[in-house]
């Protein structure tokens, strides 16, 4: 139960109440929770076997196993895929009238979206742990150090925040869970495949390489892969964080710009 009764109530208390509410809502659907957490593991197993011949390509990084190449990509890809959960959650809030209830409560309008972002960050870390265990069983090795591990977590959480904001906005606009799922898939696919997630960008057509340069998931994948292999540079990490922050900023700024232009 959400207990927000007074605007003078500390904002952190209000946010905590919303985060607890989101976590409880997720826990009440254990089937969805299970599939959300384990699907990236299933994809890792499938992709690592189907596409492992990519490692035989002359353009593939020398001395790198495909499972080491794929695992950081799956961390980024699963974060994008899970972002649709935030969109569906936002749409469900509209469908069951909870969005109107939020609007009537004495709290900042941005808090429900921020709570969804925190919820997704928590599950992102849980998925990363499960995915890591599966990858180790398939022969994955982490070649970096403690700093690389910490930087990878930061990149992953910031990407999760950007994806949660993006798909949350889609959910707010579409307002129907079934429509949000299809719209989310259309948005999700370019993020996933116009990147270095499954094959080196150098093997793609020129126009796709240009698009990949603008893709925050591509930058996150490169940074995560660098930290996993112990070859990451500060520029790689900065580019991944900057790309995700710019996407998040653009999403957050969109409603404000729409109001300035009189768009409802």
C-alpha positions as a printed Julia matrix, in Angstrom:
264×3 Matrix{Float64}:
  0.0     0.0     0.0
  1.29    3.45   -0.92
  1.24    5.77    2.08
  1.84    9.22    0.6
 -0.43   11.61    2.41
  1.36   14.95    2.65
  3.5    16.97    0.25
  5.67   17.85    3.24
  6.53   14.17    3.59
 10.22   13.77    2.61
 10.58   13.04   -1.09
 12.89   10.1    -0.37
 10.17    8.53    1.78
  7.69    8.94   -1.06
 10.14    7.43   -3.52
 10.86    4.53   -1.17
  7.14    3.8    -0.88
  6.81    3.69   -4.67
  9.89    1.48   -5.1
  8.58   -0.99   -2.51
  5.23   -0.96   -4.29
  6.89   -1.78   -7.64
  8.99   -4.58   -6.14
  5.93   -6.09   -4.47
  3.98   -5.87   -7.72
  6.76   -7.73   -9.55
  6.94  -10.38   -6.84
  3.2   -11.05   -7.14
  3.7   -12.4   -10.66
  6.44  -15.01  -10.1
  6.07  -16.47  -13.6
  6.84  -13.12  -15.23
  9.68  -12.54  -12.77
 11.18  -15.94  -13.53
 11.07  -15.48  -17.32
 12.43  -11.93  -17.06
 15.42  -13.1   -15.04
 16.16  -16.34  -16.9
 15.46  -15.45  -20.55
 18.86  -13.71  -20.99
 20.51  -16.91  -19.72
 18.61  -18.97  -22.3
 19.57  -16.51  -25.04
 23.21  -16.68  -23.97
 23.23  -20.46  -24.26
 21.48  -20.37  -27.65
 23.49  -17.54  -29.21
 26.82  -18.85  -27.94
 26.22  -22.11  -29.81
 24.51  -20.82  -32.96
 26.84  -17.9   -33.7
 30.14  -19.22  -32.37
 31.43  -19.66  -35.93
 31.68  -15.85  -36.01
 34.88  -16.29  -34.02
 36.45  -17.93  -37.11
 36.09  -14.73  -39.13
 39.37  -12.9   -39.96
 37.85   -9.68  -38.56
 37.09  -11.26  -35.18
 39.37  -10.08  -32.33
 42.38  -12.37  -32.07
 42.75  -14.45  -28.93
 39.17  -13.82  -27.73
 36.73  -16.68  -27.25
 33.2   -16.13  -28.5
 31.68  -16.65  -25.04
 33.92  -13.87  -23.66
 32.9   -11.7   -26.64
 29.18  -12.49  -26.27
 28.63  -12.31  -22.5
 29.08   -8.53  -22.08
 26.88   -8.02  -25.14
 24.14  -10.12  -23.57
 24.36   -7.97  -20.44
 23.64   -4.88  -22.55
 21.01   -6.57  -24.72
 19.11   -8.03  -21.77
 19.04   -4.56  -20.22
 17.39   -3.19  -23.37
 14.91   -6.04  -23.48
 14.02   -5.59  -19.82
 13.41   -1.9   -20.41
 10.1    -2.83  -22.02
  8.95   -3.93  -18.56
  8.99   -0.29  -17.48
  6.83    0.63  -20.48
  4.33   -2.12  -19.8
  4.24   -1.15  -16.12
  3.5     2.48  -17.03
  0.73    1.38  -19.39
 -0.82   -0.88  -16.74
 -0.88    2.06  -14.32
 -2.93    3.96  -16.89
 -5.22    0.99  -17.56
 -6.11    0.32  -13.93
 -6.46    3.99  -13.02
 -3.41    4.12  -10.78
 -1.85    6.88  -12.88
 -4.8     9.14  -12.06
 -4.42    8.2    -8.41
 -0.75    9.17   -8.54
 -1.7    12.5   -10.07
 -4.03   13.19   -7.15
 -1.4    12.36   -4.52
  0.71   15.14   -2.98
  3.98   14.14   -4.64
  6.19   15.09   -7.56
  4.97   13.76  -10.89
  8.43   12.38  -11.76
  8.58   10.0    -8.79
  6.61    7.06  -10.28
  8.93    6.99  -13.29
 12.0     7.24  -11.05
 10.68    4.38   -8.93
 10.29    2.24  -12.06
 13.87    3.06  -13.01
 15.17    1.97   -9.6
 13.1    -1.2    -9.85
 14.66   -2.01  -13.23
 18.15   -1.26  -11.88
 17.62   -3.82   -9.11
 16.49   -6.48  -11.56
 19.3    -5.55  -13.95
 21.84   -6.48  -11.26
 19.96   -9.71  -10.53
 19.92  -10.64  -14.23
 23.63   -9.84  -14.5
 24.4   -12.21  -11.62
 22.36  -15.05  -13.15
 23.84  -14.42  -16.58
 27.35  -14.41  -15.14
 26.84  -17.81  -13.5
 25.54  -19.28  -16.77
 28.44  -17.78  -18.71
 31.03  -19.26  -16.33
 29.5   -22.7   -16.86
 29.95  -22.16  -20.62
 33.63  -21.29  -20.21
 33.5   -17.53  -19.68
 36.45  -15.86  -17.97
 36.61  -12.33  -16.58
 39.97  -10.86  -17.58
 39.68   -7.49  -15.85
 40.25   -6.39  -12.27
 38.03   -5.03   -9.48
 37.98   -1.56  -11.06
 36.82   -3.06  -14.35
 34.04   -4.95  -12.56
 32.85   -1.8   -10.77
 32.96    0.27  -13.97
 31.0    -2.39  -15.83
 28.28   -2.3   -13.16
 28.08    1.5   -13.42
 27.77    1.35  -17.22
 25.07   -1.3   -16.95
 23.0     0.58  -14.35
 23.19    3.88  -16.26
 22.11    2.09  -19.46
 19.22    0.5   -17.53
 18.11    3.95  -16.35
 18.13    5.3   -19.9
 16.2     2.31  -21.28
 13.69    2.45  -18.43
 13.07    6.13  -19.12
 12.68    5.55  -22.86
 10.26    2.64  -22.63
  8.48    4.28  -19.7
  7.76    7.26  -21.95
  6.44    4.87  -24.63
  4.17    3.3   -22.02
  2.92    6.72  -20.91
  2.09    7.64  -24.51
  0.62    4.33  -25.71
 -1.25    3.52  -22.49
 -2.1    -0.04  -23.57
  0.14   -2.9   -22.42
 -0.38   -4.97  -25.6
  0.46   -2.02  -27.86
  3.47   -1.1   -25.71
  4.88   -4.61  -26.09
  4.79   -4.43  -29.9
  6.04   -0.84  -29.98
  8.79   -1.82  -27.57
  9.93   -4.63  -29.85
 10.18   -2.26  -32.81
 12.32    0.14  -30.78
 14.32   -2.64  -29.17
 15.47   -4.44  -32.32
 17.63   -1.63  -33.79
 19.22   -1.03  -30.4
 20.15   -4.7   -30.15
 21.33   -5.52  -33.66
 22.78   -2.21  -34.89
 25.65   -2.67  -32.49
 28.67   -4.84  -31.88
 26.64   -7.18  -29.67
 26.75  -10.28  -31.88
 29.34   -9.46  -34.53
 32.07   -6.82  -35.03
 30.75   -3.53  -36.43
 33.42   -3.62  -39.14
 31.54   -6.47  -40.81
 28.38   -4.35  -41.26
 27.4    -2.08  -44.2
 28.69    1.48  -44.01
 25.32    3.06  -43.2
 24.81    0.62  -40.34
 28.24    1.42  -38.94
 27.26    5.08  -38.89
 24.02    4.26  -37.09
 25.94    2.16  -34.57
 28.06    5.19  -33.69
 24.87    6.86  -32.43
 23.57    3.81  -30.59
 24.07    3.95  -26.78
 23.77    0.17  -26.62
 26.71   -0.15  -29.03
 28.84    2.09  -26.81
 27.72    0.23  -23.68
 28.56   -3.1   -25.31
 32.03   -1.92  -26.29
 32.7    -0.59  -22.79
 31.38   -3.72  -21.07
 33.38   -5.93  -23.4
 36.5    -3.89  -22.76
 36.08   -4.21  -19.0
 35.44   -7.95  -19.28
 38.55   -8.43  -21.41
 40.61   -6.0   -19.33
 41.26   -3.73  -22.33
 38.82   -0.9   -21.64
 39.96    2.69  -21.82
 38.59    5.71  -20.0
 37.3     6.97  -23.36
 35.25    3.77  -23.86
 33.6     4.1   -20.47
 33.02    7.84  -20.85
 31.45    7.35  -24.3
 29.07    4.67  -22.95
 28.01    6.79  -19.99
 27.64    9.93  -22.09
 25.53    8.17  -24.74
 23.19    6.73  -22.08
 22.91   10.04  -20.23
 22.15   11.9   -23.46
 19.38    9.42  -24.27
 17.95    9.76  -20.76
 18.12   13.55  -20.97
 16.36   13.57  -24.35
 13.58   11.35  -22.99
 13.11   13.41  -19.84
 13.12   16.66  -21.81
 10.52   15.48  -24.34
  7.42   16.02  -22.11
  8.65   19.47  -21.11
  9.19   20.47  -24.75
  5.76   19.1   -25.66
  4.14   21.26  -22.98
  6.0    24.34  -24.22
  4.66   23.7   -27.71
  1.15   23.0   -26.46
  1.21   19.33  -27.42
 -0.95   17.08  -25.25
